[in-house]
Amino acid sequence: MAVDVIMPQMGESIFEGTITKWLKKPGDRIERDEPLFEISTDKVDAEIPAPVAGILKEIKVEEGKTVPIETVVAVIDVPGAEASTAKRPAPPQPEAATPKPVTPPPARTPAPAPVEEVEEAAETNVRESGRGDGRRIHSSPLVRRLARENKIDLSNVLGTGAGGRIGKRDILAAISGGKAAEAPVEPMPSRGRLTPPPSQAPASAHAVLETAVPRERIYFGRYQVQPMSVMRQRIAEHMVLSKRVSPHVYSVDEADMTRVVQVRDAAKQEFEQRQIKLTFMPFFVRACVGALREFPAVNASIDGTNVVLHGEINIGIAVALDWGLIVPVLKNAEEKNFLGLQRAINDLAERARSKKLKPEEVQESTFSITNPGTFGGLMGLPVINQPNVAILGIGAIQKRPMVIDDAIAIRSMVYLTLSYDHRVVDGATAHQFMGQVKHRLEDWNEDIL
């Protein structure tokens, strides 16, 4: 039988995916649950396993193409069985019948938009002001917030995502263009699901990125042109958006890590016996958890003119990949002991590098940490990971001569940098927060086993 392989939905708010790499080619034998292709979405990259065992008969969507969910991307031939569709059985054929006249329902006038809209915590499909044809406007809380802040009517923005969904690139293009693109009016289907609109991209889907530097200043001499990967495009959009939205301010401090280095060296062998790699990251996470409890404004997000103070401490930890960067989220870090933090950090990092993360594992962070010191960086000024209001940068831990009680001593030192959103966090709060982190690291007294 011929089994269709479909583009899966990698989360409730994800309506399309980009095939970045096929791991098999037509004619190859493949086992059930063996990785078949890799996809990239707005949230995460992942390997998609084969739904059945058989022979890869046909690839319908080439690498680099973005398609809506439930699109057939390949066909697997399974000998000796009846035809079917993987994860989506074919609907039964209705019996022939004499068609009956159907009276169309009366046209409904869309309700006016409320003065204040209460956004949901997670991305959802909502009806806002409504289009003239009565269709729902599919967008996320981030898109709606940007539209409000820039006074853009989403009913006039052309959504290029599946089902007409308005994504970040659409609203950014509308903002950079100074006005929203006109959305074509399409008739409502009489029944069933909304039909995705024809593929009509705005003049430039990445207008904000493409107009950064005039082209004549780029193409000169000998050069090579390499298109950005899907992940690189997402990173670029996210960074440009963060710098546009948040007024970044930076604070720098240094901490004496000598005590932490001694504790880690003493416990490293015992952790290895438990088959756990002991790193410095859980020490920093633990110190940040204590400081965030003292200064909840640093563990916050902004919604228009409201400051959202989060009750949970969900720490995003940047993981460098060979093909980009991703920030998996350590949920409820305040509830875990040191050993639990190290296990969770190792697990997230390993699955990030093997493309096994789930979409929900890269969402809902309340604070972030990045560690350029792993690669020898003395310090860095990281860009805030939206929708957080702060991110901690960790430099390399190096031995340096320090003055201790009027005497010179060799100590293990580290530079710490805090990038914060000045709309919420002031310099005084930032430096007090950094002081708490520094104090907890220098006077470490917690048993890590």
Short mmCIF file of C-alpha atoms in Angstrom, two decimals:
data_model
loop_
_atom_site.label_atom_id
_atom_site.label_comp_id
_atom_site.label_asym_id
_atom_site.label_seq_id
_atom_site.Cartn_x
_atom_site.Cartn_y
_atom_site.Cartn_z
CA MET A 1 0.00 0.00 0.00
CA ALA A 2 1.02 3.62 -0.39
CA VAL A 3 1.12 5.51 2.92
CA ASP A 4 1.16 9.31 2.90
CA VAL A 5 3.57 11.08 5.24
CA ILE A 6 2.16 14.41 6.41
CA MET A 7 3.65 17.56 7.86
CA PRO A 8 2.92 17.19 11.59
CA GLN A 9 1.63 19.93 13.89
CA MET A 10 4.42 20.59 16.39
CA GLY A 11 2.28 22.51 18.87
CA GLU A 12 -1.12 24.20 19.04
CA SER A 13 0.13 27.57 17.76
CA ILE A 14 2.18 26.13 14.87
CA PHE A 15 0.46 25.95 11.49
CA GLU A 16 3.34 25.33 9.08
CA GLY A 17 6.81 23.87 8.90
CA THR A 18 9.88 24.03 6.68
CA ILE A 19 11.61 20.86 5.54
CA THR A 20 15.29 21.52 6.10
CA LYS A 21 16.73 18.10 5.25
CA TRP A 22 15.64 14.70 3.95
CA LEU A 23 17.47 11.90 5.75
CA LYS A 24 16.39 9.31 3.16
CA LYS A 25 16.06 9.34 -0.60
CA PRO A 26 13.49 7.64 -2.86
CA GLY A 27 14.11 3.90 -3.02
CA ASP A 28 15.62 3.68 0.47
CA ARG A 29 14.33 1.15 2.97
CA ILE A 30 13.11 2.74 6.20
CA GLU A 31 11.92 1.28 9.50
CA ARG A 32 9.04 2.53 11.58
CA ASP A 33 10.08 5.46 13.88
CA GLU A 34 13.40 5.84 12.04
CA PRO A 35 14.19 9.54 11.39
CA LEU A 36 12.90 10.43 7.93
CA PHE A 37 13.30 14.20 7.60
CA GLU A 38 14.10 17.32 9.61
CA ILE A 39 11.80 20.32 9.94
CA SER A 40 12.09 23.84 11.29
CA THR A 41 9.19 25.81 12.75
CA ASP A 42 8.76 29.13 14.54
CA LYS A 43 9.51 27.32 17.81
CA VAL A 44 11.91 24.43 17.35
CA ASP A 45 13.82 22.20 14.94
CA ALA A 46 13.00 18.51 15.07
CA GLU A 47 13.53 15.15 13.40
CA ILE A 48 10.32 13.52 12.16
CA PRO A 49 10.20 9.71 12.27
CA ALA A 50 8.66 7.48 9.63
CA PRO A 51 5.06 6.47 10.53
CA VAL A 52 5.48 2.98 9.02
CA ALA A 53 8.17 0.64 7.75
CA GLY A 54 8.61 0.31 4.00
CA ILE A 55 10.27 1.82 0.95
CA LEU A 56 10.37 5.60 0.47
CA LYS A 57 8.51 5.81 -2.82
CA GLU A 58 8.30 9.57 -3.45
CA ILE A 59 9.30 12.91 -1.94
CA LYS A 60 6.64 15.50 -2.68
CA VAL A 61 8.13 18.54 -0.89
CA GLU A 62 11.73 19.53 -1.52
CA GLU A 63 14.21 20.77 1.07
CA GLY A 64 13.77 24.44 1.94
CA LYS A 65 10.04 24.50 1.17
CA THR A 66 7.53 25.70 3.80
CA VAL A 67 4.13 24.01 3.76
CA PRO A 68 1.03 24.01 6.01
CA ILE A 69 0.45 21.24 8.52
CA GLU A 70 -1.25 18.08 7.20
CA THR A 71 0.35 18.58 3.78
CA VAL A 72 1.50 15.30 2.22
CA VAL A 73 5.29 15.57 1.99
CA ALA A 74 6.21 12.01 0.99
CA VAL A 75 4.85 8.56 0.18
CA ILE A 76 6.04 5.28 1.69
CA ASP A 77 5.30 2.02 -0.10
CA VAL A 78 4.39 -0.81 2.27
CA PRO A 79 4.14 -4.08 0.28
CA GLY A 80 1.28 -6.47 0.94
CA ALA A 81 -1.26 -4.13 2.51
CA GLU A 82 -4.21 -1.99 1.42
CA ALA A 83 -3.75 1.65 0.60
CA SER A 84 -4.13 4.16 3.42
CA THR A 85 -2.85 7.47 4.70
CA ALA A 86 -0.55 7.66 7.73
CA LYS A 87 -2.24 9.29 10.73
CA ARG A 88 -5.08 10.43 8.49
CA PRO A 89 -7.46 7.78 7.19
CA ALA A 90 -9.19 8.56 3.94
CA PRO A 91 -12.77 9.79 4.44
CA PRO A 92 -15.58 7.46 3.27
CA GLN A 93 -17.14 8.26 -0.07
CA PRO A 94 -20.75 9.45 0.30
CA GLU A 95 -23.47 7.66 -1.63
CA ALA A 96 -24.87 9.37 -4.66
CA ALA A 97 -27.97 11.32 -3.76
CA THR A 98 -30.20 13.91 -5.38
CA PRO A 99 -28.92 17.29 -4.30
CA LYS A 100 -31.37 19.33 -2.25
CA PRO A 101 -31.59 23.09 -2.48
CA VAL A 102 -29.78 24.75 0.38
CA THR A 103 -30.78 28.16 1.62
CA PRO A 104 -27.65 30.11 2.48
CA PRO A 105 -27.57 31.49 6.01
CA PRO A 106 -28.08 35.24 6.39
CA ALA A 107 -24.91 37.28 6.37
CA ARG A 108 -23.69 38.23 9.82
CA THR A 109 -22.13 41.57 10.61
CA PRO A 110 -18.94 41.07 12.58
CA ALA A 111 -19.10 42.37 16.12
CA PRO A 112 -17.08 45.52 16.85
CA ALA A 113 -13.75 45.03 18.53
CA PRO A 114 -13.73 45.49 22.33
CA VAL A 115 -11.95 48.54 23.70
CA GLU A 116 -9.50 46.38 25.64
CA GLU A 117 -8.55 42.88 24.58
CA VAL A 118 -7.49 40.34 27.19
CA GLU A 119 -4.83 38.15 25.62
CA GLU A 120 -4.44 34.52 26.44
CA ALA A 121 -1.21 33.26 28.01
CA ALA A 122 -0.50 30.91 25.11
CA GLU A 123 -0.75 31.65 21.42
CA THR A 124 -4.29 31.07 20.19
CA ASN A 125 -6.53 31.86 17.25
CA VAL A 126 -8.78 34.75 18.18
CA ARG A 127 -11.31 37.06 16.55
CA GLU A 128 -10.19 40.64 16.88
CA SER A 129 -11.80 43.50 14.98
CA GLY A 130 -12.82 41.05 12.28
CA ARG A 131 -12.33 41.30 8.55
CA GLY A 132 -14.98 42.69 6.31
CA ASP A 133 -15.86 39.20 5.11
CA GLY A 134 -16.37 37.90 8.67
CA ARG A 135 -13.24 35.72 8.68
CA ARG A 136 -11.32 35.18 11.91
CA ILE A 137 -7.94 36.82 12.32
CA HIS A 138 -5.32 34.24 13.29
CA SER A 139 -2.45 35.77 15.23
CA SER A 140 -0.39 35.40 18.39
CA PRO A 141 -0.23 37.61 21.52
CA LEU A 142 3.15 38.93 20.38
CA VAL A 143 1.75 39.96 16.99
CA ARG A 144 -1.28 41.61 18.62
CA ARG A 145 0.91 43.53 21.06
CA LEU A 146 3.16 44.82 18.26
CA ALA A 147 0.08 45.84 16.30
CA ARG A 148 -1.30 47.82 19.26
CA GLU A 149 2.03 49.50 20.00
CA ASN A 150 2.45 50.56 16.35
CA LYS A 151 -1.26 51.39 15.82
CA ILE A 152 -1.74 48.85 13.03
CA ASP A 153 -5.14 47.35 12.26
CA LEU A 154 -4.60 43.60 11.87
CA SER A 155 -7.66 43.36 9.65
CA ASN A 156 -5.58 45.13 6.98
CA VAL A 157 -2.51 42.92 7.35
CA LEU A 158 -2.04 40.07 4.90
CA GLY A 159 -1.19 36.88 6.78
CA THR A 160 1.11 34.59 4.83
CA GLY A 161 0.91 31.65 7.25
CA ALA A 162 -1.37 28.64 7.03
CA GLY A 163 -5.04 29.57 7.14
CA GLY A 164 -4.13 33.26 6.69
CA ARG A 165 -2.31 33.38 10.04
CA ILE A 166 -0.46 36.64 10.68
CA GLY A 167 3.07 35.88 11.83
CA LYS A 168 5.97 37.94 13.13
CA ARG A 169 7.40 38.52 9.66
CA ASP A 170 4.03 39.86 8.45
CA ILE A 171 3.65 42.42 11.25
CA LEU A 172 7.33 43.43 10.99
CA ALA A 173 6.90 43.98 7.26
CA ALA A 174 3.80 46.09 7.96
CA ILE A 175 5.69 48.13 10.59
CA SER A 176 8.74 48.72 8.41
CA GLY A 177 6.57 49.63 5.44
CA GLY A 178 4.74 52.27 7.42
CA LYS A 179 1.36 50.78 6.62
CA ALA A 180 -0.35 47.43 6.62
CA ALA A 181 -0.71 45.39 3.46
CA GLU A 182 -4.21 45.20 2.09
CA ALA A 183 -5.74 41.81 2.78
CA PRO A 184 -7.77 40.38 -0.12
CA VAL A 185 -11.40 39.63 0.58
CA GLU A 186 -12.26 35.99 0.01
CA PRO A 187 -15.64 34.30 0.28
CA MET A 188 -16.30 32.13 3.31
CA PRO A 189 -16.53 28.40 2.59
CA SER A 190 -20.01 27.05 3.09
CA ARG A 191 -18.87 24.31 5.45
CA GLY A 192 -15.78 22.60 6.85
CA ARG A 193 -12.42 24.13 7.67
CA LEU A 194 -11.17 27.45 6.38
CA THR A 195 -9.26 27.02 3.16
CA PRO A 196 -5.75 28.51 3.32
CA PRO A 197 -5.42 31.56 1.06
CA PRO A 198 -3.33 31.37 -2.08
CA SER A 199 0.39 31.90 -1.52
CA GLN A 200 0.69 35.69 -1.69
CA ALA A 201 3.74 36.99 0.15
CA PRO A 202 4.25 40.70 0.75
CA ALA A 203 6.78 42.52 -1.36
CA SER A 204 9.44 41.38 1.09
CA ALA A 205 8.85 38.84 3.84
CA HIS A 206 12.05 39.98 5.58
CA ALA A 207 11.91 43.72 4.88
CA VAL A 208 13.43 44.62 8.23
CA LEU A 209 16.45 42.40 7.58
CA GLU A 210 16.92 43.10 3.89
CA THR A 211 17.04 46.91 4.23
CA ALA A 212 19.67 46.94 6.98
CA VAL A 213 22.55 47.74 4.59
CA PRO A 214 22.31 49.07 1.01
CA ARG A 215 23.04 46.28 -1.44
CA GLU A 216 25.68 48.21 -3.38
CA ARG A 217 27.83 48.23 -0.23
CA ILE A 218 27.64 44.46 0.13
CA TYR A 219 28.34 43.00 -3.31
CA PHE A 220 31.88 43.93 -4.28
CA GLY A 221 35.17 42.19 -5.06
CA ARG A 222 35.21 38.41 -4.67
CA TYR A 223 32.32 37.01 -2.69
CA GLN A 224 30.09 34.01 -2.14
CA VAL A 225 26.35 34.14 -1.45
CA GLN A 226 24.94 31.67 1.06
CA PRO A 227 21.22 31.82 1.86
CA MET A 228 20.31 31.91 5.54
CA SER A 229 19.00 28.67 6.97
CA VAL A 230 15.46 28.74 8.35
CA MET A 231 16.84 28.76 11.91
CA ARG A 232 19.20 31.63 11.07
CA GLN A 233 16.26 33.62 9.67
CA ARG A 234 14.26 33.01 12.85
CA ILE A 235 17.21 34.10 15.01
CA ALA A 236 17.68 37.24 12.91
CA GLU A 237 14.01 38.18 13.15
CA HIS A 238 13.97 37.54 16.90
CA MET A 239 17.08 39.64 17.54
CA VAL A 240 15.94 42.57 15.37
CA LEU A 241 12.55 42.48 17.09
CA SER A 242 14.12 42.44 20.56
CA LYS A 243 16.35 45.44 19.84
CA ARG A 244 13.38 47.28 18.34
CA VAL A 245 11.06 46.59 21.28
CA SER A 246 13.31 46.71 24.37
CA PRO A 247 15.55 49.64 25.33
CA HIS A 248 18.66 47.66 26.28
CA VAL A 249 20.84 48.72 29.22
CA TYR A 250 23.85 46.74 30.46
CA SER A 251 25.48 46.21 33.85
CA VAL A 252 28.81 44.44 34.38
CA ASP A 253 30.17 42.88 37.57
CA GLU A 254 32.69 40.19 38.47
CA ALA A 255 32.45 37.35 40.95
CA ASP A 256 35.06 35.30 42.80
CA MET A 257 34.35 31.70 41.78
CA THR A 258 37.13 30.14 43.86
CA ARG A 259 34.74 28.54 46.35
CA VAL A 260 32.51 27.18 43.58
CA VAL A 261 35.53 25.77 41.68
CA GLN A 262 36.65 23.96 44.85
CA VAL A 263 33.18 22.50 45.46
CA ARG A 264 32.89 21.35 41.84
CA ASP A 265 36.36 19.78 41.79
CA ALA A 266 35.62 17.86 45.00
CA ALA A 267 32.30 16.49 43.72
CA LYS A 268 33.10 15.93 40.04
CA GLN A 269 34.23 12.32 40.46
CA GLU A 270 31.16 11.31 42.43
CA PHE A 271 28.90 12.86 39.79
CA GLU A 272 30.75 10.92 37.09
CA GLN A 273 30.14 7.69 39.01
CA ARG A 274 26.43 8.52 38.74
CA GLN A 275 26.96 9.15 35.00
CA ILE A 276 26.18 12.85 35.37
CA LYS A 277 28.41 15.54 33.91
CA LEU A 278 28.90 18.29 36.52
CA THR A 279 29.11 21.76 34.96
CA PHE A 280 29.16 25.29 36.35
CA MET A 281 25.69 26.10 34.95
CA PRO A 282 23.61 24.78 37.89
CA PHE A 283 25.64 27.00 40.25
CA PHE A 284 24.67 30.06 38.20
CA VAL A 285 21.06 28.92 37.88
CA ARG A 286 20.82 28.36 41.62
CA ALA A 287 22.28 31.80 42.32
CA CYS A 288 19.87 33.43 39.85
CA VAL A 289 16.85 31.67 41.36
CA GLY A 290 17.65 33.14 44.77
CA ALA A 291 18.23 36.62 43.31
CA LEU A 292 15.02 36.50 41.23
CA ARG A 293 13.05 35.76 44.39
CA GLU A 294 14.52 38.91 45.93
CA PHE A 295 13.89 41.05 42.82
CA PRO A 296 10.72 39.82 41.05
CA ALA A 297 10.83 42.75 38.58
CA VAL A 298 13.70 40.96 36.83
CA ASN A 299 11.48 37.85 36.47
CA ALA A 300 8.83 39.65 34.45
CA SER A 301 7.39 40.42 31.02
CA ILE A 302 5.67 43.46 29.52
CA ASP A 303 2.18 43.52 28.02
CA GLY A 304 1.53 47.01 26.68
CA THR A 305 1.50 49.24 29.78
CA ASN A 306 1.24 46.28 32.16
CA VAL A 307 4.10 44.49 33.89
CA VAL A 308 3.51 40.74 34.27
CA LEU A 309 5.30 39.40 37.36
CA HIS A 310 5.68 35.64 36.96
CA GLY A 311 5.06 33.30 39.88
CA GLU A 312 7.28 30.59 38.39
CA ILE A 313 10.97 30.90 37.60
CA ASN A 314 11.47 29.39 34.15
CA ILE A 315 15.05 29.89 33.03
CA GLY A 316 15.95 29.75 29.35
CA ILE A 317 19.49 28.47 28.82
CA ALA A 318 21.10 29.26 25.46
CA VAL A 319 22.57 26.18 23.74
CA ALA A 320 25.01 26.65 20.86
CA LEU A 321 24.42 24.30 17.94
CA ASP A 322 26.53 23.63 14.87
CA TRP A 323 23.78 25.19 12.79
CA GLY A 324 22.61 28.02 15.09
CA LEU A 325 21.34 28.72 18.58
CA ILE A 326 18.33 27.61 20.60
CA VAL A 327 17.09 28.45 24.11
CA PRO A 328 15.40 25.48 25.83
CA VAL A 329 13.57 26.39 29.03
CA LEU A 330 14.18 24.92 32.47
CA LYS A 331 10.66 25.07 33.92
CA ASN A 332 10.03 25.70 37.63
CA ALA A 333 13.71 25.97 38.48
CA GLU A 334 12.80 27.17 41.97
CA GLU A 335 11.35 23.73 42.79
CA LYS A 336 14.48 21.70 41.92
CA ASN A 337 17.48 20.89 44.10
CA PHE A 338 21.01 21.14 42.73
CA LEU A 339 21.12 17.56 41.45
CA GLY A 340 17.75 18.01 39.76
CA LEU A 341 18.96 21.19 38.06
CA GLN A 342 22.06 19.47 36.68
CA ARG A 343 20.05 16.51 35.36
CA ALA A 344 17.51 18.80 33.69
CA ILE A 345 20.20 21.06 32.16
CA ASN A 346 22.10 18.09 30.71
CA ASP A 347 18.89 16.58 29.35
CA LEU A 348 17.73 19.79 27.63
CA ALA A 349 21.17 20.43 26.12
CA GLU A 350 21.48 16.88 24.80
CA ARG A 351 18.02 16.87 23.24
CA ALA A 352 18.59 20.34 21.77
CA ARG A 353 21.67 19.07 19.93
CA SER A 354 19.88 15.93 18.75
CA LYS A 355 16.74 17.86 17.65
CA LYS A 356 14.50 16.07 20.14
CA LEU A 357 13.04 19.13 21.88
CA LYS A 358 9.29 19.68 21.97
CA PRO A 359 7.81 23.11 21.12
CA GLU A 360 6.63 23.66 24.69
CA GLU A 361 10.22 23.19 25.91
CA VAL A 362 11.36 26.41 24.22
CA GLN A 363 8.46 28.56 25.41
CA GLU A 364 7.38 30.40 28.58
CA SER A 365 10.82 31.44 29.83
CA THR A 366 10.83 34.21 32.46
CA PHE A 367 14.61 34.85 32.57
CA SER A 368 17.53 33.70 30.41
CA ILE A 369 21.20 32.81 30.76
CA THR A 370 23.84 32.60 28.03
CA ASN A 371 27.39 31.35 28.55
CA PRO A 372 29.89 32.65 25.96
CA GLY A 373 32.62 31.86 28.50
CA THR A 374 32.44 28.23 27.39
CA PHE A 375 34.18 29.32 24.19
CA GLY A 376 36.72 31.55 25.96
CA GLY A 377 34.75 34.80 25.81
CA LEU A 378 35.77 37.19 28.58
CA MET A 379 32.35 38.86 28.60
CA GLY A 380 29.44 39.65 26.31
CA LEU A 381 26.44 41.96 26.05
CA PRO A 382 23.63 39.57 25.05
CA VAL A 383 20.36 40.58 23.42
CA ILE A 384 17.29 40.09 25.60
CA ASN A 385 15.33 36.92 24.82
CA GLN A 386 11.77 38.14 24.32
CA PRO A 387 9.42 38.29 26.15
CA ASN A 388 11.90 38.38 29.09
CA VAL A 389 13.13 41.68 30.50
CA ALA A 390 16.65 40.48 31.35
CA ILE A 391 19.36 38.00 30.37
CA LEU A 392 22.59 37.11 32.21
CA GLY A 393 25.82 36.65 30.26
CA ILE A 394 28.57 34.50 31.81
CA GLY A 395 32.20 34.99 30.81
CA ALA A 396 35.14 32.62 31.05
CA ILE A 397 36.27 31.56 34.55
CA GLN A 398 39.94 32.54 34.72
CA LYS A 399 42.58 32.76 37.43
CA ARG A 400 43.63 36.37 38.04
CA PRO A 401 45.60 38.22 40.71
CA MET A 402 43.23 39.95 43.13
CA VAL A 403 43.75 42.12 46.20
CA ILE A 404 42.35 40.30 49.27
CA ASP A 405 42.80 42.04 52.64
CA ASP A 406 45.63 44.18 51.24
CA ALA A 407 47.41 41.09 49.92
CA ILE A 408 47.64 39.79 46.37
CA ALA A 409 46.04 36.38 45.85
CA ILE A 410 45.31 34.21 42.83
CA ARG A 411 41.54 33.72 42.52
CA SER A 412 39.20 32.16 39.95
CA MET A 413 37.20 35.12 38.63
CA VAL A 414 34.32 35.53 36.18
CA TYR A 415 32.73 38.57 34.56
CA LEU A 416 28.93 38.67 34.69
CA THR A 417 26.87 40.95 32.42
CA LEU A 418 23.17 41.69 32.74
CA SER A 419 21.23 43.03 29.76
CA TYR A 420 17.90 44.43 30.91
CA ASP A 421 14.85 46.25 29.61
CA HIS A 422 14.90 49.79 31.01
CA ARG A 423 11.11 50.03 30.73
CA VAL A 424 10.88 47.75 33.79
CA VAL A 425 14.31 47.37 35.35
CA ASP A 426 16.30 50.38 36.55
CA GLY A 427 20.04 50.47 37.10
CA ALA A 428 19.70 50.30 40.88
CA THR A 429 17.58 47.16 40.70
CA ALA A 430 19.91 45.58 38.15
CA HIS A 431 23.01 46.12 40.28
CA GLN A 432 21.27 44.91 43.44
CA PHE A 433 20.23 41.79 41.55
CA MET A 434 23.80 41.27 40.34
CA GLY A 435 25.04 41.79 43.90
CA GLN A 436 22.78 38.97 45.10
CA VAL A 437 24.03 36.63 42.36
CA LYS A 438 27.62 37.50 43.21
CA HIS A 439 27.09 36.98 46.94
CA ARG A 440 25.51 33.56 46.48
CA LEU A 441 28.37 32.40 44.23
CA GLU A 442 31.19 33.73 46.39
CA ASP A 443 29.73 32.39 49.65
CA TRP A 444 28.45 29.09 48.30
CA ASN A 445 27.31 26.91 51.22
CA GLU A 446 24.84 24.46 49.65
CA ASP A 447 25.43 20.72 49.56
CA ILE A 448 25.25 19.74 45.89
CA LEU A 449 24.76 15.98 46.44
#
